[in-house]
Amino acid sequence: MTRFELKRLIPKIGIWTQELIFLIAAFFYLHSQINPILMLESQSPVFLKGAAFFNGSMKIPGGFVNWLTALFMQYWSSDFWASLYLAICFWLIAILTRMWINTLTEKKSTHTFNIIPAAIFLLLHGNYYFPVNVELSLIVNLVFLFLFNKYSFSNQWVRLVAGILISVILFWFTGGTFLVFAVLTVLNEILFKKKYVNGVVLFFIAVVLPYAGSASIFYVPTRQAYLQNLIAEENINLMTNQYLLYAFYFITPIVIFIFNFSSLKRFVQKVTDFHQIWKIALGTVLLLATFYITPTKPSNYLMRTVIQVNQFARNGNWNSILEAISKYTDKMNPILLYQTNFALFKKNLLLDKMFFFNQSEGHKGLLMDFHWCSTFSEEASNIYWDMGLVSESQHWAHEALEQKGYLPNILKRLGMIYSLKGYNNAGNRYFNNLKKVPFYEETADELLKLNQDPVTLPKSSSYQRIASVMPTEDFISLGRPSPLNMETLLRRNPLNKMAFEYLMAYDLLIGNLKGVAKRASYFELVNYPHMPIHIQEALIFKESISPDSGKTSLQRYVTPAVINRFVEYRKILIDIKKDRSGTTTKLRGLFGDTYWYYYMFIKPKK
Amino acid sequence: MKNQNIINRIKKFVTIILIAILTISCSTRKDIPNAKEEARLPIINPDYTGIVIPPNCSPLNFSIKEKGENFLVQISSKHGEPIQVEDNSGQINIPFSDWKELLAQNAGENLKIEIYSEQKNGQWTRFNAIENKIATEKIDGYVAYRKFGPLFNQWKKMGIYQRNIENFDETPILPNKLTQDNCMNCHNFWQNGTDRWLLHTRFEPGTAMLLCVDEKIKKIDTRTEFNKSPGGYPTWHPSGNLIAFSVGKPLQFFHTIGETRDELDRVLDIIVYDVKKNMVTTTPEISSPDRVEVWPLWSHNGDYLYFCSSNKIDSYTVKSQKNEDSLAYGNIKFDLMRILYDAKNNTWGKLETVISSAQTGFSISQPKISPDGRFIVFTASSYGSFPIFHSDADLYSYDLRNGAMKRLELNSDRAEGFHSWSSNNRWLVYSSKRQDGQFTGIFISHIDSAGVTSKGFALPQEDPLFYETCLEIFNVPEMVKESVKFSPQTLARIAHLEEQETQKATLDPKVKANKSKSSPAADSWINTNMTR
């Protein structure tokens, strides 16, 4: 290799190295700070094998990219694979942006600058609702943009026809992101190729195409035709960054054009007149510094915690839920408490430790109200399923199906519900769809096989428990959570532990001390290892505020340790009247985990 | 030279294609040697056995639910060449043009479907032949329906669609994707045509009726001082100038066993909308404060307005056996009533009970009259007026000539309802949950001049496995002779008209004067999922 060749090769290696460093840094940043696997929870990519689903996707502009992204996301089995996918997307965006910029400049040595869009994507993904489709859409457009700029026909008219055709195809396949190709091609034609007619016609096509598409072939609103896969409209807090992304692509050719025609070019060359490799190194350092100073927590802490807790619940990581909630410092909301209480129940700790957590939402944190169930329908369905209230689980699973689409867990749940209720053929419809979800073929086959034999089905391991606790008498509900639901379940099967504990927890949360006392003997009947702490606390508290025949139950159920603690609590409570300021903090510190404290200081008013 | 080369290549390509086509078309029919007889009908899905088929029906594609490595189906009739279809998965896609030809040649004849299955050892089995009949009377070319998921409270994807019965083309009349994912329902066509028709949209971009009259579409708000809720369950007067609606507020509730969803009807009244005057009218006889009135139906000559009516009960809350509060839903039963109407003078006659629920024991809803005015077909169920949730819901006919009433032969042990007559009186399409008890599908039955119905069959679909995988519901099928003339985009544009561009219906001054005596009509028509 000659010295000249080596001199030319070194900057190239420098650029590739810089991009590789970016790839690695982006991967680690995603993996350690963003946890993109949580995007599966927030974006719920629906993908079914087969022509019908593909054809359905192709009926909207951008549907192809959505289909492809959903397919890729099926393979996001862990943060590793999700981070790798996104990092590779960012890397491709950086490379393609460089290749595109190089088609506009004489010196083919773009570096650092081309990584800006990819870096913006990293920021955007701090919001878990930012659609993953956008990267792929942009990549497809950048590929075509580069190919068109680099290799397109020299004949003006052929070039124009090719430009129009590509615009139409890109609009169909990638949605509104085709505007990136169209607008940048327009700029290229006008500023660099001096083909003004082409520029004007392609601009007209870019403006009109989505409108024409939505008015004729595609049944989508015009707004969606323009914005599909271009802008995530629903997340207002993302707007600035999204505009920055597209502003970058819009401004770049203009800047390059200005540089080519002004003394600015000479000035910049003079100022930055040191070896290329040093420039690349400096750019790389700057990029890495950006990673370092970028906030380690994604943009919305509450959103992240909710998504994370929901995913833990989906995977049965009950300890992780309790750990995450223990560390969580912001305001509690019903879904977080709902999952916390569910995790406590799963760990056999509900009636012993529920007040260790701030039950500020009262009974809504145990069984969400209609509004919260409507928002977190799948989660609502899960608890009612475990409890055995199959019809209520069915209700919320259907809401989830409407909101999220044909996701495997929902299909499986609904299939099992219909099978259990004796609607085996209806169950089969869900299982047949489950079979089309990648990695769920085997599960679907097993369920379909079970469903063929309605007699043995309730005895099979996957159905047995629910079949033994689901109600057999009709009970009318107006769609609101009610203790009557749990009572119905207990009548069906008094050994339904979840229904019983949730009923007791519900009574504790609404302050129904009579109800708690009435059912206290049940714990002995079903051989609980000990009387749960919060029940003991409720019993002694009830005795203190309305003394009646509780003495026997106190002696029988409440341990001396709890009694002593309550005596101490009351003493401090009396002191509050004397010195309110310091004592309440002390009370919270010492007794914030007790039912008494909840009842007196946290329980929401009706 | 170069050009000659290209021409030669094209010639070669065309020759190959021609040979291929010739080979396929000349392929001989397969003979079935030594087939073992199985003396029973084969199991196929959908169930296309023992049915009457319209001569203009699309192919009855189906899947065979028998064991076998390969399947052969032979479809034949008196005239023409039999059709043979062979498939190793048992999914039978009948060639479209062959099917059409066979049906066209054999109207009024029997249609035989013979099914053979081949086992691993090469042994063929022959099942009893399926015998269907091809009717002489055609069915209207289109069926319009509401398509959506099995909803409870929320919905995302919903729309009114039209399906060409003669082929498999389904096109949207208005998908809610174009109207901000809103709710839509109550599509209805005057005399099975598309000159005058309507549908309703609820919530954003505006609760209104889209009314198409003589190739113009209007957005109309039917809410007035009398009815704070918009109309639903429409019925066109034969003149095409009046539409009767129900207005009111049903209550949704849930069961813990069986079908979960249910509706309770508490406050429902009937109004009549005058298309020319853009005016709503009513009379205490059809909007009584003491009764619940729903499901209006104009007689074929427009002299009578039929409707379903029930006494209001004192309390909707009852104590269950366990002393818990429950709903008295089971106590509400509807009679079929009618009232004389003079359209010329807008005057009402006397109220008459046509079928009393006290006598029959069932509750009546969804009456639909045959275009010739002879039969009323209605839905009967144990209670209420929303029978699609009741597995005991069946279709009954009432002969207006002699008052004879009967349960139709087409019924199954699951819910039937939301039926529609063809313009020639010979076909009924209806919703049924017979396939699995949950998913409402569209079924077709022939009805002869004596009112005898044939076994219903599912609306044919191109994909033989359609009814095993489809997670959508098809409801309120309305038979129409031709397709809707407006594009979905045009309808969406009208649906998006601002409030000031929407025609607000006025209230009949006579009703205004009597308003103090009128029924406490419902505040809002919670009609989000009225046709599940």
PDB file of N, CA, C and O in Angstrom, chain A residues 214 216 219-221 224 374 391 394-395 398-399 402-403 406 418 421 423 425-426 429-430 432-433 471 473-477 491, chain B residues 150-156 172 177-178 254-260 324 326 435-436 438-439 467-471 488-489:
ATOM      1  N   SER A 214     -55.378   9.256   0.602  1.00  0.00           N
ATOM      2  CA  SER A 214     -56.441   9.109   1.610  1.00  0.00           C
ATOM      3  C   SER A 214     -57.814   9.407   1.022  1.00  0.00           C
ATOM      4  O   SER A 214     -58.832   8.989   1.575  1.00  0.00           O
ATOM      5  N   SER A 216     -58.705   8.400  -1.973  1.00  0.00           N
ATOM      6  CA  SER A 216     -59.093   7.412  -2.971  1.00  0.00           C
ATOM      7  C   SER A 216     -58.873   5.977  -2.513  1.00  0.00           C
ATOM      8  O   SER A 216     -59.826   5.259  -2.217  1.00  0.00           O
ATOM      9  N   TYR A 219     -58.211   3.918   3.278  1.00  0.00           N
ATOM     10  CA  TYR A 219     -59.254   4.381   4.195  1.00  0.00           C
ATOM     11  C   TYR A 219     -58.617   4.872   5.487  1.00  0.00           C
ATOM     12  O   TYR A 219     -58.759   4.260   6.541  1.00  0.00           O
ATOM     13  N   VAL A 220     -57.868   5.944   5.357  1.00  0.00           N
ATOM     14  CA  VAL A 220     -57.272   6.560   6.547  1.00  0.00           C
ATOM     15  C   VAL A 220     -57.541   8.062   6.481  1.00  0.00           C
ATOM     16  O   VAL A 220     -57.670   8.625   5.391  1.00  0.00           O
ATOM     17  N   PRO A 221     -57.615   8.719   7.639  1.00  0.00           N
ATOM     18  CA  PRO A 221     -57.808  10.166   7.601  1.00  0.00           C
ATOM     19  C   PRO A 221     -56.607  10.840   6.942  1.00  0.00           C
ATOM     20  O   PRO A 221     -55.479  10.330   7.010  1.00  0.00           O
ATOM     21  N   GLN A 224     -53.572  11.366   9.051  1.00  0.00           N
ATOM     22  CA  GLN A 224     -52.765  10.158   9.274  1.00  0.00           C
ATOM     23  C   GLN A 224     -51.911   9.834   8.049  1.00  0.00           C
ATOM     24  O   GLN A 224     -50.778   9.385   8.172  1.00  0.00           O
ATOM     25  N   SER A 374     -60.379   0.385  32.613  1.00  0.00           N
ATOM     26  CA  SER A 374     -60.488   0.655  31.176  1.00  0.00           C
ATOM     27  C   SER A 374     -59.122   0.996  30.590  1.00  0.00           C
ATOM     28  O   SER A 374     -58.846   0.692  29.434  1.00  0.00           O
ATOM     29  N   SER A 391     -66.055 -14.227  34.258  1.00  0.00           N
ATOM     30  CA  SER A 391     -66.819 -13.288  33.409  1.00  0.00           C
ATOM     31  C   SER A 391     -66.210 -11.892  33.460  1.00  0.00           C
ATOM     32  O   SER A 391     -66.164 -11.192  32.451  1.00  0.00           O
ATOM     33  N   GLN A 394     -63.138 -11.937  31.483  1.00  0.00           N
ATOM     34  CA  GLN A 394     -63.535 -11.912  30.063  1.00  0.00           C
ATOM     35  C   GLN A 394     -63.833 -10.479  29.625  1.00  0.00           C
ATOM     36  O   GLN A 394     -63.375 -10.038  28.566  1.00  0.00           O
ATOM     37  N   HIS A 395     -64.579  -9.780  30.458  1.00  0.00           N
ATOM     38  CA  HIS A 395     -64.929  -8.389  30.153  1.00  0.00           C
ATOM     39  C   HIS A 395     -63.661  -7.576  29.867  1.00  0.00           C
ATOM     40  O   HIS A 395     -63.521  -6.967  28.807  1.00  0.00           O
ATOM     41  N   HIS A 398     -61.579  -8.563  26.816  1.00  0.00           N
ATOM     42  CA  HIS A 398     -62.139  -8.039  25.566  1.00  0.00           C
ATOM     43  C   HIS A 398     -61.775  -6.574  25.369  1.00  0.00           C
ATOM     44  O   HIS A 398     -61.488  -6.147  24.247  1.00  0.00           O
ATOM     45  N   GLU A 399     -61.804  -5.820  26.470  1.00  0.00           N
ATOM     46  CA  GLU A 399     -61.408  -4.405  26.352  1.00  0.00           C
ATOM     47  C   GLU A 399     -59.946  -4.325  25.915  1.00  0.00           C
ATOM     48  O   GLU A 399     -59.577  -3.502  25.089  1.00  0.00           O
ATOM     49  N   GLU A 402     -59.520  -4.970  22.260  1.00  0.00           N
ATOM     50  CA  GLU A 402     -59.854  -3.789  21.463  1.00  0.00           C
ATOM     51  C   GLU A 402     -58.730  -2.768  21.490  1.00  0.00           C
ATOM     52  O   GLU A 402     -58.383  -2.183  20.471  1.00  0.00           O
ATOM     53  N   GLN A 403     -58.164  -2.560  22.675  1.00  0.00           N
ATOM     54  CA  GLN A 403     -57.131  -1.530  22.816  1.00  0.00           C
ATOM     55  C   GLN A 403     -55.820  -1.932  22.161  1.00  0.00           C
ATOM     56  O   GLN A 403     -55.185  -1.150  21.475  1.00  0.00           O
ATOM     57  N   TYR A 406     -54.448  -8.218  18.682  1.00  0.00           N
ATOM     58  CA  TYR A 406     -54.349  -9.663  18.879  1.00  0.00           C
ATOM     59  C   TYR A 406     -53.003 -10.054  19.503  1.00  0.00           C
ATOM     60  O   TYR A 406     -52.155 -10.671  18.863  1.00  0.00           O
ATOM     61  N   TYR A 418     -63.467 -18.830  27.073  1.00  0.00           N
ATOM     62  CA  TYR A 418     -64.600 -19.382  26.321  1.00  0.00           C
ATOM     63  C   TYR A 418     -64.644 -20.908  26.440  1.00  0.00           C
ATOM     64  O   TYR A 418     -65.720 -21.491  26.513  1.00  0.00           O
ATOM     65  N   LYS A 421     -66.112 -21.727  29.757  1.00  0.00           N
ATOM     66  CA  LYS A 421     -67.542 -21.435  29.820  1.00  0.00           C
ATOM     67  C   LYS A 421     -68.355 -22.357  28.918  1.00  0.00           C
ATOM     68  O   LYS A 421     -69.568 -22.231  28.822  1.00  0.00           O
ATOM     69  N   TYR A 423     -67.992 -22.639  25.603  1.00  0.00           N
ATOM     70  CA  TYR A 423     -68.057 -22.194  24.204  1.00  0.00           C
ATOM     71  C   TYR A 423     -66.762 -22.623  23.504  1.00  0.00           C
ATOM     72  O   TYR A 423     -65.915 -21.798  23.165  1.00  0.00           O
ATOM     73  N   ASN A 425     -65.984 -23.874  20.562  1.00  0.00           N
ATOM     74  CA  ASN A 425     -65.681 -23.409  19.205  1.00  0.00           C
ATOM     75  C   ASN A 425     -65.227 -21.956  19.197  1.00  0.00           C
ATOM     76  O   ASN A 425     -64.366 -21.569  18.412  1.00  0.00           O
ATOM     77  N   ALA A 426     -65.827 -21.155  20.089  1.00  0.00           N
ATOM     78  CA  ALA A 426     -65.396 -19.751  20.196  1.00  0.00           C
ATOM     79  C   ALA A 426     -63.952 -19.721  20.716  1.00  0.00           C
ATOM     80  O   ALA A 426     -63.123 -18.941  20.242  1.00  0.00           O
ATOM     81  N   ARG A 429     -61.424 -20.258  18.020  1.00  0.00           N
ATOM     82  CA  ARG A 429     -61.113 -19.102  17.164  1.00  0.00           C
ATOM     83  C   ARG A 429     -59.917 -18.339  17.737  1.00  0.00           C
ATOM     84  O   ARG A 429     -59.031 -17.912  16.992  1.00  0.00           O
ATOM     85  N   TYR A 430     -59.915 -18.174  19.044  1.00  0.00           N
ATOM     86  CA  TYR A 430     -58.795 -17.443  19.664  1.00  0.00           C
ATOM     87  C   TYR A 430     -57.510 -18.257  19.572  1.00  0.00           C
ATOM     88  O   TYR A 430     -56.444 -17.729  19.287  1.00  0.00           O
ATOM     89  N   ASN A 432     -56.781 -20.510  17.344  1.00  0.00           N
ATOM     90  CA  ASN A 432     -56.317 -20.523  15.952  1.00  0.00           C
ATOM     91  C   ASN A 432     -55.540 -19.258  15.606  1.00  0.00           C
ATOM     92  O   ASN A 432     -54.610 -19.284  14.810  1.00  0.00           O
ATOM     93  N   ASN A 433     -55.931 -18.160  16.215  1.00  0.00           N
ATOM     94  CA  ASN A 433     -55.170 -16.917  16.007  1.00  0.00           C
ATOM     95  C   ASN A 433     -53.874 -16.937  16.791  1.00  0.00           C
ATOM     96  O   ASN A 433     -52.854 -16.433  16.328  1.00  0.00           O
ATOM     97  N   PRO A 471     -67.499 -19.065  39.450  1.00  0.00           N
ATOM     98  CA  PRO A 471     -68.878 -19.138  39.951  1.00  0.00           C
ATOM     99  C   PRO A 471     -69.759 -20.043  39.095  1.00  0.00           C
ATOM    100  O   PRO A 471     -69.567 -20.152  37.884  1.00  0.00           O
ATOM    101  N   GLU A 473     -73.218 -19.845  39.962  1.00  0.00           N
ATOM    102  CA  GLU A 473     -74.517 -19.170  40.074  1.00  0.00           C
ATOM    103  C   GLU A 473     -74.403 -17.787  39.442  1.00  0.00           C
ATOM    104  O   GLU A 473     -73.330 -17.173  39.458  1.00  0.00           O
ATOM    105  N   ASP A 474     -75.511 -17.326  38.894  1.00  0.00           N
ATOM    106  CA  ASP A 474     -75.473 -16.038  38.216  1.00  0.00           C
ATOM    107  C   ASP A 474     -75.492 -14.902  39.235  1.00  0.00           C
ATOM    108  O   ASP A 474     -76.212 -14.955  40.223  1.00  0.00           O
ATOM    109  N   PHE A 475     -74.686 -13.933  38.965  1.00  0.00           N
ATOM    110  CA  PHE A 475     -74.641 -12.746  39.805  1.00  0.00           C
ATOM    111  C   PHE A 475     -74.569 -11.553  38.878  1.00  0.00           C
ATOM    112  O   PHE A 475     -73.800 -11.545  37.926  1.00  0.00           O
ATOM    113  N   ILE A 476     -75.400 -10.562  39.138  1.00  0.00           N
ATOM    114  CA  ILE A 476     -75.470  -9.409  38.235  1.00  0.00           C
ATOM    115  C   ILE A 476     -74.519  -8.314  38.702  1.00  0.00           C
ATOM    116  O   ILE A 476     -74.505  -7.951  39.877  1.00  0.00           O
ATOM    117  N   SER A 477     -73.744  -7.831  37.761  1.00  0.00           N
ATOM    118  CA  SER A 477     -72.841  -6.736  38.094  1.00  0.00           C
ATOM    119  C   SER A 477     -73.047  -5.614  37.091  1.00  0.00           C
ATOM    120  O   SER A 477     -73.456  -5.841  35.952  1.00  0.00           O
ATOM    121  N   ARG A 491     -68.814 -18.304  47.994  1.00  0.00           N
ATOM    122  CA  ARG A 491     -69.940 -19.245  48.084  1.00  0.00           C
ATOM    123  C   ARG A 491     -69.690 -20.450  47.181  1.00  0.00           C
ATOM    124  O   ARG A 491     -70.008 -21.573  47.507  1.00  0.00           O
TER     125      ARG A 491
ATOM    126  N   PRO B 150     -65.960  -8.385  19.387  1.00  0.00           N
ATOM    127  CA  PRO B 150     -66.976  -8.695  20.400  1.00  0.00           C
ATOM    128  C   PRO B 150     -66.832  -7.733  21.580  1.00  0.00           C
ATOM    129  O   PRO B 150     -66.082  -7.976  22.509  1.00  0.00           O
ATOM    130  N   LEU B 151     -67.557  -6.644  21.529  1.00  0.00           N
ATOM    131  CA  LEU B 151     -67.308  -5.525  22.450  1.00  0.00           C
ATOM    132  C   LEU B 151     -68.027  -5.654  23.782  1.00  0.00           C
ATOM    133  O   LEU B 151     -69.070  -6.283  23.875  1.00  0.00           O
ATOM    134  N   PHE B 152     -67.446  -4.997  24.754  1.00  0.00           N
ATOM    135  CA  PHE B 152     -68.123  -4.784  26.027  1.00  0.00           C
ATOM    136  C   PHE B 152     -68.413  -3.283  26.150  1.00  0.00           C
ATOM    137  O   PHE B 152     -69.505  -2.841  25.937  1.00  0.00           O
ATOM    138  N   ASN B 153     -67.399  -2.499  26.452  1.00  0.00           N
ATOM    139  CA  ASN B 153     -67.604  -1.056  26.554  1.00  0.00           C
ATOM    140  C   ASN B 153     -66.794  -0.265  25.528  1.00  0.00           C
ATOM    141  O   ASN B 153     -67.263   0.714  24.986  1.00  0.00           O
ATOM    142  N   GLN B 154     -65.564  -0.682  25.323  1.00  0.00           N
ATOM    143  CA  GLN B 154     -64.692   0.090  24.440  1.00  0.00           C
ATOM    144  C   GLN B 154     -64.656  -0.536  23.047  1.00  0.00           C
ATOM    145  O   GLN B 154     -64.902  -1.726  22.895  1.00  0.00           O
ATOM    146  N   TRP B 155     -64.330   0.295  22.094  1.00  0.00           N
ATOM    147  CA  TRP B 155     -64.150  -0.221  20.741  1.00  0.00           C
ATOM    148  C   TRP B 155     -63.049   0.577  20.082  1.00  0.00           C
ATOM    149  O   TRP B 155     -62.731   1.686  20.503  1.00  0.00           O
ATOM    150  N   LYS B 156     -62.479  -0.012  19.075  1.00  0.00           N
ATOM    151  CA  LYS B 156     -61.470   0.709  18.315  1.00  0.00           C
ATOM    152  C   LYS B 156     -61.820   0.658  16.833  1.00  0.00           C
ATOM    153  O   LYS B 156     -62.014   1.666  16.199  1.00  0.00           O
ATOM    154  N   PRO B 172     -65.976  -1.170   2.463  1.00  0.00           N
ATOM    155  CA  PRO B 172     -66.571  -0.396   3.550  1.00  0.00           C
ATOM    156  C   PRO B 172     -67.545   0.647   3.030  1.00  0.00           C
ATOM    157  O   PRO B 172     -67.283   1.283   2.005  1.00  0.00           O
ATOM    158  N   LYS B 177     -62.384   4.348  11.033  1.00  0.00           N
ATOM    159  CA  LYS B 177     -61.024   4.894  10.921  1.00  0.00           C
ATOM    160  C   LYS B 177     -61.093   6.308  10.334  1.00  0.00           C
ATOM    161  O   LYS B 177     -60.250   7.158  10.619  1.00  0.00           O
ATOM    162  N   LEU B 178     -62.103   6.522   9.492  1.00  0.00           N
ATOM    163  CA  LEU B 178     -62.237   7.828   8.834  1.00  0.00           C
ATOM    164  C   LEU B 178     -63.008   8.831   9.673  1.00  0.00           C
ATOM    165  O   LEU B 178     -63.113   9.992   9.309  1.00  0.00           O
ATOM    166  N   PHE B 254     -73.955  -7.074  33.539  1.00  0.00           N
ATOM    167  CA  PHE B 254     -73.158  -8.276  33.251  1.00  0.00           C
ATOM    168  C   PHE B 254     -73.580  -9.457  34.131  1.00  0.00           C
ATOM    169  O   PHE B 254     -73.884  -9.271  35.303  1.00  0.00           O
ATOM    170  N   HIS B 255     -73.546 -10.627  33.525  1.00  0.00           N
ATOM    171  CA  HIS B 255     -73.811 -11.867  34.267  1.00  0.00           C
ATOM    172  C   HIS B 255     -72.486 -12.528  34.617  1.00  0.00           C
ATOM    173  O   HIS B 255     -71.479 -12.311  33.930  1.00  0.00           O
ATOM    174  N   THR B 256     -72.505 -13.365  35.643  1.00  0.00           N
ATOM    175  CA  THR B 256     -71.267 -14.088  35.979  1.00  0.00           C
ATOM    176  C   THR B 256     -71.172 -15.424  35.252  1.00  0.00           C
ATOM    177  O   THR B 256     -70.090 -15.999  35.165  1.00  0.00           O
ATOM    178  N   ILE B 257     -72.285 -15.928  34.777  1.00  0.00           N
ATOM    179  CA  ILE B 257     -72.207 -17.194  34.031  1.00  0.00           C
ATOM    180  C   ILE B 257     -72.886 -17.042  32.667  1.00  0.00           C
ATOM    181  O   ILE B 257     -73.683 -16.138  32.470  1.00  0.00           O
ATOM    182  N   GLY B 258     -72.561 -17.946  31.773  1.00  0.00           N
ATOM    183  CA  GLY B 258     -73.150 -17.913  30.429  1.00  0.00           C
ATOM    184  C   GLY B 258     -72.716 -16.672  29.672  1.00  0.00           C
ATOM    185  O   GLY B 258     -71.607 -16.169  29.855  1.00  0.00           O
ATOM    186  N   GLU B 259     -73.609 -16.157  28.826  1.00  0.00           N
ATOM    187  CA  GLU B 259     -73.333 -14.909  28.107  1.00  0.00           C
ATOM    188  C   GLU B 259     -73.229 -13.793  29.140  1.00  0.00           C
ATOM    189  O   GLU B 259     -74.145 -13.568  29.926  1.00  0.00           O
ATOM    190  N   THR B 260     -72.104 -13.119  29.130  1.00  0.00           N
ATOM    191  CA  THR B 260     -71.836 -12.130  30.175  1.00  0.00           C
ATOM    192  C   THR B 260     -72.664 -10.867  30.014  1.00  0.00           C
ATOM    193  O   THR B 260     -73.160 -10.315  30.983  1.00  0.00           O
ATOM    194  N   GLU B 324     -79.252 -10.015  48.132  1.00  0.00           N
ATOM    195  CA  GLU B 324     -78.410  -8.994  47.512  1.00  0.00           C
ATOM    196  C   GLU B 324     -79.235  -8.251  46.476  1.00  0.00           C
ATOM    197  O   GLU B 324     -80.141  -8.829  45.874  1.00  0.00           O
ATOM    198  N   SER B 326     -80.305  -6.988  43.091  1.00  0.00           N
ATOM    199  CA  SER B 326     -80.104  -7.449  41.722  1.00  0.00           C
ATOM    200  C   SER B 326     -81.066  -6.695  40.811  1.00  0.00           C
ATOM    201  O   SER B 326     -81.852  -5.892  41.281  1.00  0.00           O
ATOM    202  N   GLN B 435     -72.848 -20.785  15.416  1.00  0.00           N
ATOM    203  CA  GLN B 435     -71.573 -21.457  15.153  1.00  0.00           C
ATOM    204  C   GLN B 435     -70.816 -21.780  16.432  1.00  0.00           C
ATOM    205  O   GLN B 435     -70.159 -22.804  16.522  1.00  0.00           O
ATOM    206  N   ASP B 436     -70.870 -20.871  17.390  1.00  0.00           N
ATOM    207  CA  ASP B 436     -70.112 -21.118  18.623  1.00  0.00           C
ATOM    208  C   ASP B 436     -70.709 -20.449  19.858  1.00  0.00           C
ATOM    209  O   ASP B 436     -70.108 -20.464  20.922  1.00  0.00           O
ATOM    210  N   GLN B 438     -70.976 -17.405  20.552  1.00  0.00           N
ATOM    211  CA  GLN B 438     -70.406 -16.104  20.907  1.00  0.00           C
ATOM    212  C   GLN B 438     -70.285 -15.152  19.730  1.00  0.00           C
ATOM    213  O   GLN B 438     -70.600 -13.979  19.842  1.00  0.00           O
ATOM    214  N   PHE B 439     -69.781 -15.654  18.624  1.00  0.00           N
ATOM    215  CA  PHE B 439     -69.550 -14.781  17.473  1.00  0.00           C
ATOM    216  C   PHE B 439     -70.802 -14.725  16.590  1.00  0.00           C
ATOM    217  O   PHE B 439     -71.268 -15.751  16.108  1.00  0.00           O
ATOM    218  N   TYR B 467     -64.443 -18.858   9.226  1.00  0.00           N
ATOM    219  CA  TYR B 467     -65.263 -18.903  10.452  1.00  0.00           C
ATOM    220  C   TYR B 467     -64.555 -19.619  11.605  1.00  0.00           C
ATOM    221  O   TYR B 467     -65.119 -19.736  12.676  1.00  0.00           O
ATOM    222  N   GLU B 468     -63.354 -20.106  11.381  1.00  0.00           N
ATOM    223  CA  GLU B 468     -62.602 -20.712  12.477  1.00  0.00           C
ATOM    224  C   GLU B 468     -61.567 -19.750  13.027  1.00  0.00           C
ATOM    225  O   GLU B 468     -60.939 -20.019  14.052  1.00  0.00           O
ATOM    226  N   THR B 469     -61.344 -18.661  12.323  1.00  0.00           N
ATOM    227  CA  THR B 469     -60.308 -17.728  12.766  1.00  0.00           C
ATOM    228  C   THR B 469     -60.814 -16.295  12.957  1.00  0.00           C
ATOM    229  O   THR B 469     -60.189 -15.522  13.681  1.00  0.00           O
ATOM    230  N   CYS B 470     -61.908 -15.968  12.341  1.00  0.00           N
ATOM    231  CA  CYS B 470     -62.347 -14.570  12.375  1.00  0.00           C
ATOM    232  C   CYS B 470     -62.789 -14.177  13.788  1.00  0.00           C
ATOM    233  O   CYS B 470     -63.584 -14.872  14.421  1.00  0.00           O
ATOM    234  N   LEU B 471     -62.238 -13.093  14.277  1.00  0.00           N
ATOM    235  CA  LEU B 471     -62.584 -12.622  15.620  1.00  0.00           C
ATOM    236  C   LEU B 471     -63.456 -11.372  15.547  1.00  0.00           C
ATOM    237  O   LEU B 471     -63.414 -10.523  16.427  1.00  0.00           O
ATOM    238  N   PRO B 488     -66.584   5.952   0.955  1.00  0.00           N
ATOM    239  CA  PRO B 488     -66.430   6.168   2.401  1.00  0.00           C
ATOM    240  C   PRO B 488     -65.880   7.559   2.704  1.00  0.00           C
ATOM    241  O   PRO B 488     -66.269   8.182   3.681  1.00  0.00           O
ATOM    242  N   GLN B 489     -64.980   8.026   1.835  1.00  0.00           N
ATOM    243  CA  GLN B 489     -64.383   9.346   2.080  1.00  0.00           C
ATOM    244  C   GLN B 489     -65.437  10.450   2.009  1.00  0.00           C
ATOM    245  O   GLN B 489     -65.405  11.392   2.799  1.00  0.00           O
TER     246      GLN B 489
END
